[in-house]
Amino acid sequence: MTGSLSAQQAQSLKEFRAFADDAIAPHADAWHRAQRTPEHVVRLLADEGLLGLPVPRQYGGGGCDAVTLGLLAGELGRACSSIRSLLTVHTMVAHAVARWGSRAQKETWLPRLARGETIGALAVSEPGAGSDASSVTTRLTRDGADWIVDGHKKWTTYGHTADLFLVVGRGEQGPTALLVERDTPGLRTELIEDLVGIRASMTAHVYLESCRVPDANLLARPGLGVSHVVGAALDLGRYTVGWGCVGILDACLTASVDYAGEREQFGSPIKEHQLVRRMISNMYTDARAARLLCLEAGRLRDERDPGALAATSTAKYFAATAAGRAALDAVQIHGANGCGADYPVQRHLGDSRVMEIIEGSAQLHQVGLAEYAFQERGARRSER
Ligand SMILES: Cc1cc2nc3c(=O)[nH]c(=O)nc-3n(C[C@H](O)[C@H](O)[C@H](O)COP(=O)(O)OP(=O)(O)OC[C@H]3O[C@@H](n4cnc5c(N)ncnc54)[C@H](O)[C@@H]3O)c2cc1C
């Protein structure tokens, strides 16, 4: 399916694949068990320029197109969903700054984010605010030229190690986004352990107690924190998570094909049993369909097509639910070995659960996609 890529995109894919195979995949199970991403791996990604790949060139990034970013997320997702989630949250923050930041904010933060000198994290969710991001209760109060931030953010991916937090709190004019640096007095993080998936992702609580943040760190106008800033970040996050799920599908398919060819029961490899073949056929179909949907979303994003939003939501929803099905079947094909820690399918199963919850749960996409269907039907009717 690489035939539809440009020569440059195909070359990038080759390089991403080699990097993921050599530097990430062999260690992913160990990081998963240790529940840590080693610092040198973050440095390696930064040194390879991968964390800054989509940042505009004028700010020192790679200025890559959406399809190329997707191919990178797919290869990282195939190797390790935690590392793919680092790419996701870091690029979400960079994208929000590029889209909604002032000139000074772009000049200050984008080169650092592009080089991976500063790692970004998105601190929106709270113990009481999940799917409904606009219900955040973190308090933002004005004090002269500063903001005072008080609140508790939860589930912040790479929050335990990130340097820059995109925090959304509630000010007088509604949800408002601020960039908060790690060394701000009053900010403290605490690692959340024993997650079901993306266990190496250094996901954390972020506590903010009377944090003083300069007004220069306000992103967009007060009141636009969720509708505009988080909206833009989530759209990109959905895109890279969708591609990450294409990677999970590929990994489950490869592991299942290999195992079904080696494992013998009733005198033949289990791949000869029709019900095992059915699971592999379903995985194969889902993997191809998810890749095509993500490629379509990437192309529409590159063409600035207004349909890109719906295509991205469709791709994320399909890829995440398909990755969930594939991981379940991959464990089933591995039998008892799928339940143990010796095979990576156990990791994919946990990771795939998270994919159906983050960047819009499967249910929120179902609700939203129906809305797109009604709108498209209405538009076609009015064209007549
Ligand atoms: C590993 C991990 C990493 C995360 N990383 C981040 C991060 O970096 N930054 C961040 O801000 N957040 C992060 N999150 C939080 C994530 O964004 C939320 O989990 C997500 O928004 C869903 O919110 P919730 O878990 O509170 O579920 P809830 O919103 O409480 O939903 C619970 C259930 O109800 C369903 N539901 C809710 N509303 C509706 C509706 N209107 N219609 C139908 N069904 C509905 C949901 O689909 C779900 O099944 C992370 C979460 C996890 C697990």
Short mmCIF file of N, CA and C in Angstrom, two decimals, residues 38-138:
data_model
loop_
_atom_site.label_atom_id
_atom_site.label_comp_id
_atom_site.label_asym_id
_atom_site.label_seq_id
_atom_site.Cartn_x
_atom_site.Cartn_y
_atom_site.Cartn_z
N PRO A 38 13.06 5.49 29.23
CA PRO A 38 14.37 6.01 29.59
C PRO A 38 14.63 7.37 28.93
N GLU A 39 15.26 8.25 29.65
CA GLU A 39 15.54 9.60 29.16
C GLU A 39 16.33 9.58 27.83
N HIS A 40 17.25 8.60 27.72
CA HIS A 40 18.08 8.59 26.49
C HIS A 40 17.24 8.31 25.24
N VAL A 41 16.08 7.67 25.43
CA VAL A 41 15.22 7.38 24.27
C VAL A 41 14.55 8.68 23.80
N VAL A 42 14.15 9.50 24.76
CA VAL A 42 13.55 10.80 24.40
C VAL A 42 14.61 11.63 23.67
N ARG A 43 15.84 11.59 24.18
CA ARG A 43 16.94 12.35 23.54
C ARG A 43 17.16 11.85 22.12
N LEU A 44 17.13 10.50 21.97
CA LEU A 44 17.37 9.92 20.65
C LEU A 44 16.32 10.40 19.65
N LEU A 45 15.05 10.36 20.07
CA LEU A 45 13.98 10.84 19.18
C LEU A 45 14.21 12.31 18.82
N ALA A 46 14.62 13.08 19.83
CA ALA A 46 14.86 14.51 19.60
C ALA A 46 16.04 14.69 18.64
N ASP A 47 17.12 13.96 18.89
CA ASP A 47 18.32 14.10 18.04
C ASP A 47 18.04 13.70 16.59
N GLU A 48 17.14 12.73 16.42
CA GLU A 48 16.78 12.30 15.06
C GLU A 48 15.86 13.31 14.38
N GLY A 49 15.44 14.32 15.15
CA GLY A 49 14.55 15.35 14.58
C GLY A 49 13.09 14.90 14.52
N LEU A 50 12.77 13.76 15.15
CA LEU A 50 11.43 13.20 15.00
C LEU A 50 10.39 13.97 15.80
N LEU A 51 10.80 14.55 16.93
CA LEU A 51 9.81 15.27 17.75
C LEU A 51 9.42 16.61 17.13
N GLY A 52 10.29 17.11 16.26
CA GLY A 52 10.00 18.41 15.64
C GLY A 52 9.57 18.28 14.19
N LEU A 53 9.31 17.07 13.76
CA LEU A 53 9.04 16.84 12.33
C LEU A 53 7.92 17.72 11.77
N PRO A 54 6.78 17.88 12.47
CA PRO A 54 5.72 18.70 11.87
C PRO A 54 5.82 20.19 12.18
N VAL A 55 6.78 20.60 13.02
CA VAL A 55 6.91 22.03 13.35
C VAL A 55 7.37 22.79 12.11
N PRO A 56 6.77 23.95 11.82
CA PRO A 56 7.16 24.69 10.60
C PRO A 56 8.68 24.93 10.54
N ARG A 57 9.21 24.86 9.33
CA ARG A 57 10.66 25.00 9.12
C ARG A 57 11.20 26.33 9.67
N GLN A 58 10.40 27.40 9.53
CA GLN A 58 10.90 28.71 9.97
C GLN A 58 11.20 28.73 11.46
N TYR A 59 10.65 27.74 12.20
CA TYR A 59 10.95 27.66 13.64
C TYR A 59 11.88 26.48 13.94
N GLY A 60 12.54 25.99 12.93
CA GLY A 60 13.56 24.95 13.15
C GLY A 60 13.03 23.53 13.09
N GLY A 61 11.76 23.36 12.72
CA GLY A 61 11.20 22.00 12.62
C GLY A 61 11.40 21.41 11.23
N GLY A 62 10.83 20.22 11.03
CA GLY A 62 10.97 19.53 9.75
C GLY A 62 9.94 19.98 8.73
N GLY A 63 8.88 20.65 9.19
CA GLY A 63 7.84 21.14 8.27
C GLY A 63 7.23 20.04 7.42
N CYS A 64 7.09 18.85 8.01
CA CYS A 64 6.62 17.72 7.17
C CYS A 64 5.12 17.83 6.91
N ASP A 65 4.69 17.10 5.88
CA ASP A 65 3.26 17.08 5.58
C ASP A 65 2.55 16.11 6.54
N ALA A 66 1.21 16.16 6.51
CA ALA A 66 0.42 15.35 7.45
C ALA A 66 0.61 13.86 7.18
N VAL A 67 0.70 13.48 5.90
CA VAL A 67 0.86 12.05 5.60
C VAL A 67 2.17 11.54 6.21
N THR A 68 3.24 12.31 6.08
CA THR A 68 4.53 11.88 6.63
C THR A 68 4.46 11.77 8.15
N LEU A 69 3.81 12.74 8.81
CA LEU A 69 3.66 12.64 10.26
C LEU A 69 2.89 11.37 10.62
N GLY A 70 1.84 11.07 9.85
CA GLY A 70 1.06 9.86 10.10
C GLY A 70 1.91 8.61 9.95
N LEU A 71 2.75 8.58 8.93
CA LEU A 71 3.60 7.39 8.72
C LEU A 71 4.53 7.19 9.91
N LEU A 72 5.05 8.30 10.45
CA LEU A 72 5.91 8.19 11.64
C LEU A 72 5.11 7.65 12.83
N ALA A 73 3.91 8.21 13.04
CA ALA A 73 3.09 7.74 14.17
C ALA A 73 2.75 6.26 14.01
N GLY A 74 2.51 5.85 12.77
CA GLY A 74 2.18 4.44 12.51
C GLY A 74 3.34 3.52 12.87
N GLU A 75 4.54 3.92 12.46
CA GLU A 75 5.71 3.07 12.74
C GLU A 75 6.04 3.06 14.22
N LEU A 76 5.95 4.21 14.87
CA LEU A 76 6.20 4.23 16.33
C LEU A 76 5.11 3.41 17.04
N GLY A 77 3.86 3.54 16.58
CA GLY A 77 2.76 2.79 17.20
C GLY A 77 2.92 1.29 17.04
N ARG A 78 3.47 0.88 15.94
CA ARG A 78 3.73 -0.56 15.71
C ARG A 78 4.76 -1.07 16.72
N ALA A 79 5.75 -0.21 17.01
CA ALA A 79 6.84 -0.63 17.88
C ALA A 79 6.49 -0.46 19.36
N CYS A 80 5.88 0.67 19.72
CA CYS A 80 5.63 0.95 21.14
C CYS A 80 4.62 2.11 21.25
N SER A 81 3.45 1.80 21.78
CA SER A 81 2.40 2.84 21.87
C SER A 81 2.77 3.96 22.84
N SER A 82 3.60 3.66 23.83
CA SER A 82 4.00 4.73 24.76
C SER A 82 4.82 5.78 24.01
N ILE A 83 5.78 5.31 23.20
CA ILE A 83 6.62 6.26 22.47
C ILE A 83 5.77 7.02 21.45
N ARG A 84 4.85 6.33 20.81
CA ARG A 84 3.94 7.04 19.90
C ARG A 84 3.15 8.11 20.66
N SER A 85 2.78 7.82 21.91
CA SER A 85 1.99 8.81 22.67
C SER A 85 2.86 10.02 23.03
N LEU A 86 4.17 9.82 23.15
CA LEU A 86 5.05 10.98 23.36
C LEU A 86 4.98 11.89 22.13
N LEU A 87 5.09 11.28 20.96
CA LEU A 87 4.98 12.07 19.72
C LEU A 87 3.64 12.80 19.69
N THR A 88 2.58 12.09 20.07
CA THR A 88 1.24 12.69 20.01
C THR A 88 1.12 13.92 20.91
N VAL A 89 1.43 13.77 22.20
CA VAL A 89 1.18 14.92 23.09
C VAL A 89 2.14 16.07 22.81
N HIS A 90 3.38 15.72 22.49
CA HIS A 90 4.37 16.77 22.21
C HIS A 90 3.96 17.58 20.97
N THR A 91 3.52 16.88 19.92
CA THR A 91 3.14 17.61 18.70
C THR A 91 1.80 18.33 18.87
N MET A 92 0.94 17.83 19.78
CA MET A 92 -0.31 18.56 20.06
C MET A 92 0.01 19.93 20.66
N VAL A 93 0.95 19.95 21.59
CA VAL A 93 1.31 21.23 22.22
C VAL A 93 1.96 22.15 21.18
N ALA A 94 2.88 21.60 20.40
CA ALA A 94 3.55 22.43 19.38
C ALA A 94 2.52 22.96 18.38
N HIS A 95 1.57 22.13 18.01
CA HIS A 95 0.55 22.54 17.05
C HIS A 95 -0.32 23.66 17.63
N ALA A 96 -0.68 23.53 18.90
CA ALA A 96 -1.51 24.56 19.55
C ALA A 96 -0.76 25.89 19.58
N VAL A 97 0.55 25.83 19.86
CA VAL A 97 1.34 27.07 19.89
C VAL A 97 1.44 27.64 18.47
N ALA A 98 1.68 26.78 17.48
CA ALA A 98 1.81 27.25 16.10
C ALA A 98 0.50 27.86 15.61
N ARG A 99 -0.62 27.28 16.06
CA ARG A 99 -1.93 27.73 15.56
C ARG A 99 -2.44 28.95 16.32
N TRP A 100 -2.25 28.96 17.65
CA TRP A 100 -2.88 29.99 18.46
C TRP A 100 -1.91 30.88 19.22
N GLY A 101 -0.62 30.58 19.14
CA GLY A 101 0.35 31.37 19.88
C GLY A 101 0.59 32.73 19.26
N SER A 102 1.02 33.69 20.12
CA SER A 102 1.41 35.00 19.61
C SER A 102 2.77 34.82 18.90
N ARG A 103 3.19 35.87 18.22
CA ARG A 103 4.49 35.80 17.53
C ARG A 103 5.60 35.49 18.53
N ALA A 104 5.54 36.19 19.69
CA ALA A 104 6.59 35.99 20.70
C ALA A 104 6.56 34.56 21.24
N GLN A 105 5.36 34.03 21.45
CA GLN A 105 5.27 32.64 21.95
C GLN A 105 5.84 31.66 20.93
N LYS A 106 5.52 31.89 19.67
CA LYS A 106 6.05 30.99 18.63
C LYS A 106 7.57 31.05 18.61
N GLU A 107 8.10 32.29 18.68
CA GLU A 107 9.56 32.44 18.60
C GLU A 107 10.24 31.86 19.84
N THR A 108 9.56 31.92 20.98
CA THR A 108 10.16 31.38 22.19
C THR A 108 10.08 29.86 22.23
N TRP A 109 8.88 29.32 21.96
CA TRP A 109 8.67 27.90 22.25
C TRP A 109 8.89 26.95 21.08
N LEU A 110 8.52 27.37 19.88
CA LEU A 110 8.57 26.40 18.78
C LEU A 110 9.98 25.87 18.49
N PRO A 111 11.03 26.72 18.49
CA PRO A 111 12.36 26.15 18.24
C PRO A 111 12.76 25.13 19.31
N ARG A 112 12.40 25.41 20.56
CA ARG A 112 12.74 24.47 21.65
C ARG A 112 11.95 23.18 21.52
N LEU A 113 10.65 23.31 21.18
CA LEU A 113 9.84 22.10 21.00
C LEU A 113 10.34 21.32 19.78
N ALA A 114 10.73 22.04 18.73
CA ALA A 114 11.21 21.38 17.51
C ALA A 114 12.47 20.56 17.80
N ARG A 115 13.35 21.12 18.62
CA ARG A 115 14.60 20.40 18.94
C ARG A 115 14.39 19.35 20.02
N GLY A 116 13.21 19.33 20.65
CA GLY A 116 12.97 18.39 21.74
C GLY A 116 13.73 18.77 23.00
N GLU A 117 14.20 20.01 23.05
CA GLU A 117 14.85 20.52 24.27
C GLU A 117 13.81 20.72 25.35
N THR A 118 12.62 21.12 24.89
CA THR A 118 11.45 21.28 25.76
C THR A 118 10.44 20.23 25.33
N ILE A 119 9.99 19.43 26.30
CA ILE A 119 8.96 18.42 25.99
C ILE A 119 7.62 18.94 26.48
N GLY A 120 6.63 18.90 25.58
CA GLY A 120 5.31 19.44 25.90
C GLY A 120 4.35 18.35 26.36
N ALA A 121 3.42 18.74 27.23
CA ALA A 121 2.36 17.82 27.68
C ALA A 121 1.05 18.60 27.75
N LEU A 122 -0.04 17.86 27.56
CA LEU A 122 -1.37 18.48 27.52
C LEU A 122 -2.11 18.18 28.82
N ALA A 123 -2.34 19.21 29.63
CA ALA A 123 -2.97 18.99 30.93
C ALA A 123 -4.37 19.59 30.91
N VAL A 124 -5.31 18.80 30.37
CA VAL A 124 -6.70 19.24 30.30
C VAL A 124 -7.54 18.45 31.31
N SER A 125 -7.47 17.12 31.24
CA SER A 125 -8.35 16.28 32.08
C SER A 125 -8.09 16.49 33.56
N GLU A 126 -9.15 16.31 34.33
CA GLU A 126 -9.10 16.43 35.79
C GLU A 126 -9.87 15.24 36.37
N PRO A 127 -9.79 15.04 37.67
CA PRO A 127 -10.57 13.92 38.24
C PRO A 127 -12.05 14.01 37.87
N GLY A 128 -12.60 15.22 37.76
CA GLY A 128 -14.03 15.37 37.46
C GLY A 128 -14.32 15.81 36.04
N ALA A 129 -13.30 16.03 35.21
CA ALA A 129 -13.51 16.52 33.84
C ALA A 129 -12.79 15.62 32.85
N GLY A 130 -13.55 14.83 32.09
CA GLY A 130 -12.96 13.93 31.10
C GLY A 130 -13.45 14.29 29.71
N SER A 131 -14.43 13.54 29.21
CA SER A 131 -14.95 13.81 27.86
C SER A 131 -15.43 15.25 27.72
N ASP A 132 -16.02 15.77 28.78
CA ASP A 132 -16.50 17.16 28.75
C ASP A 132 -15.39 18.09 29.25
N ALA A 133 -14.49 18.42 28.32
CA ALA A 133 -13.31 19.22 28.72
C ALA A 133 -13.71 20.60 29.21
N SER A 134 -14.86 21.08 28.77
CA SER A 134 -15.25 22.44 29.17
C SER A 134 -15.69 22.50 30.64
N SER A 135 -15.75 21.35 31.30
CA SER A 135 -16.17 21.36 32.71
C SER A 135 -14.97 21.45 33.67
N VAL A 136 -13.79 21.80 33.15
CA VAL A 136 -12.60 21.89 34.02
C VAL A 136 -12.85 22.90 35.15
N THR A 137 -12.28 22.58 36.32
CA THR A 137 -12.49 23.47 37.48
C THR A 137 -11.19 24.13 37.95
N THR A 138 -10.07 23.81 37.33
CA THR A 138 -8.81 24.47 37.69
C THR A 138 -9.05 25.99 37.61
#
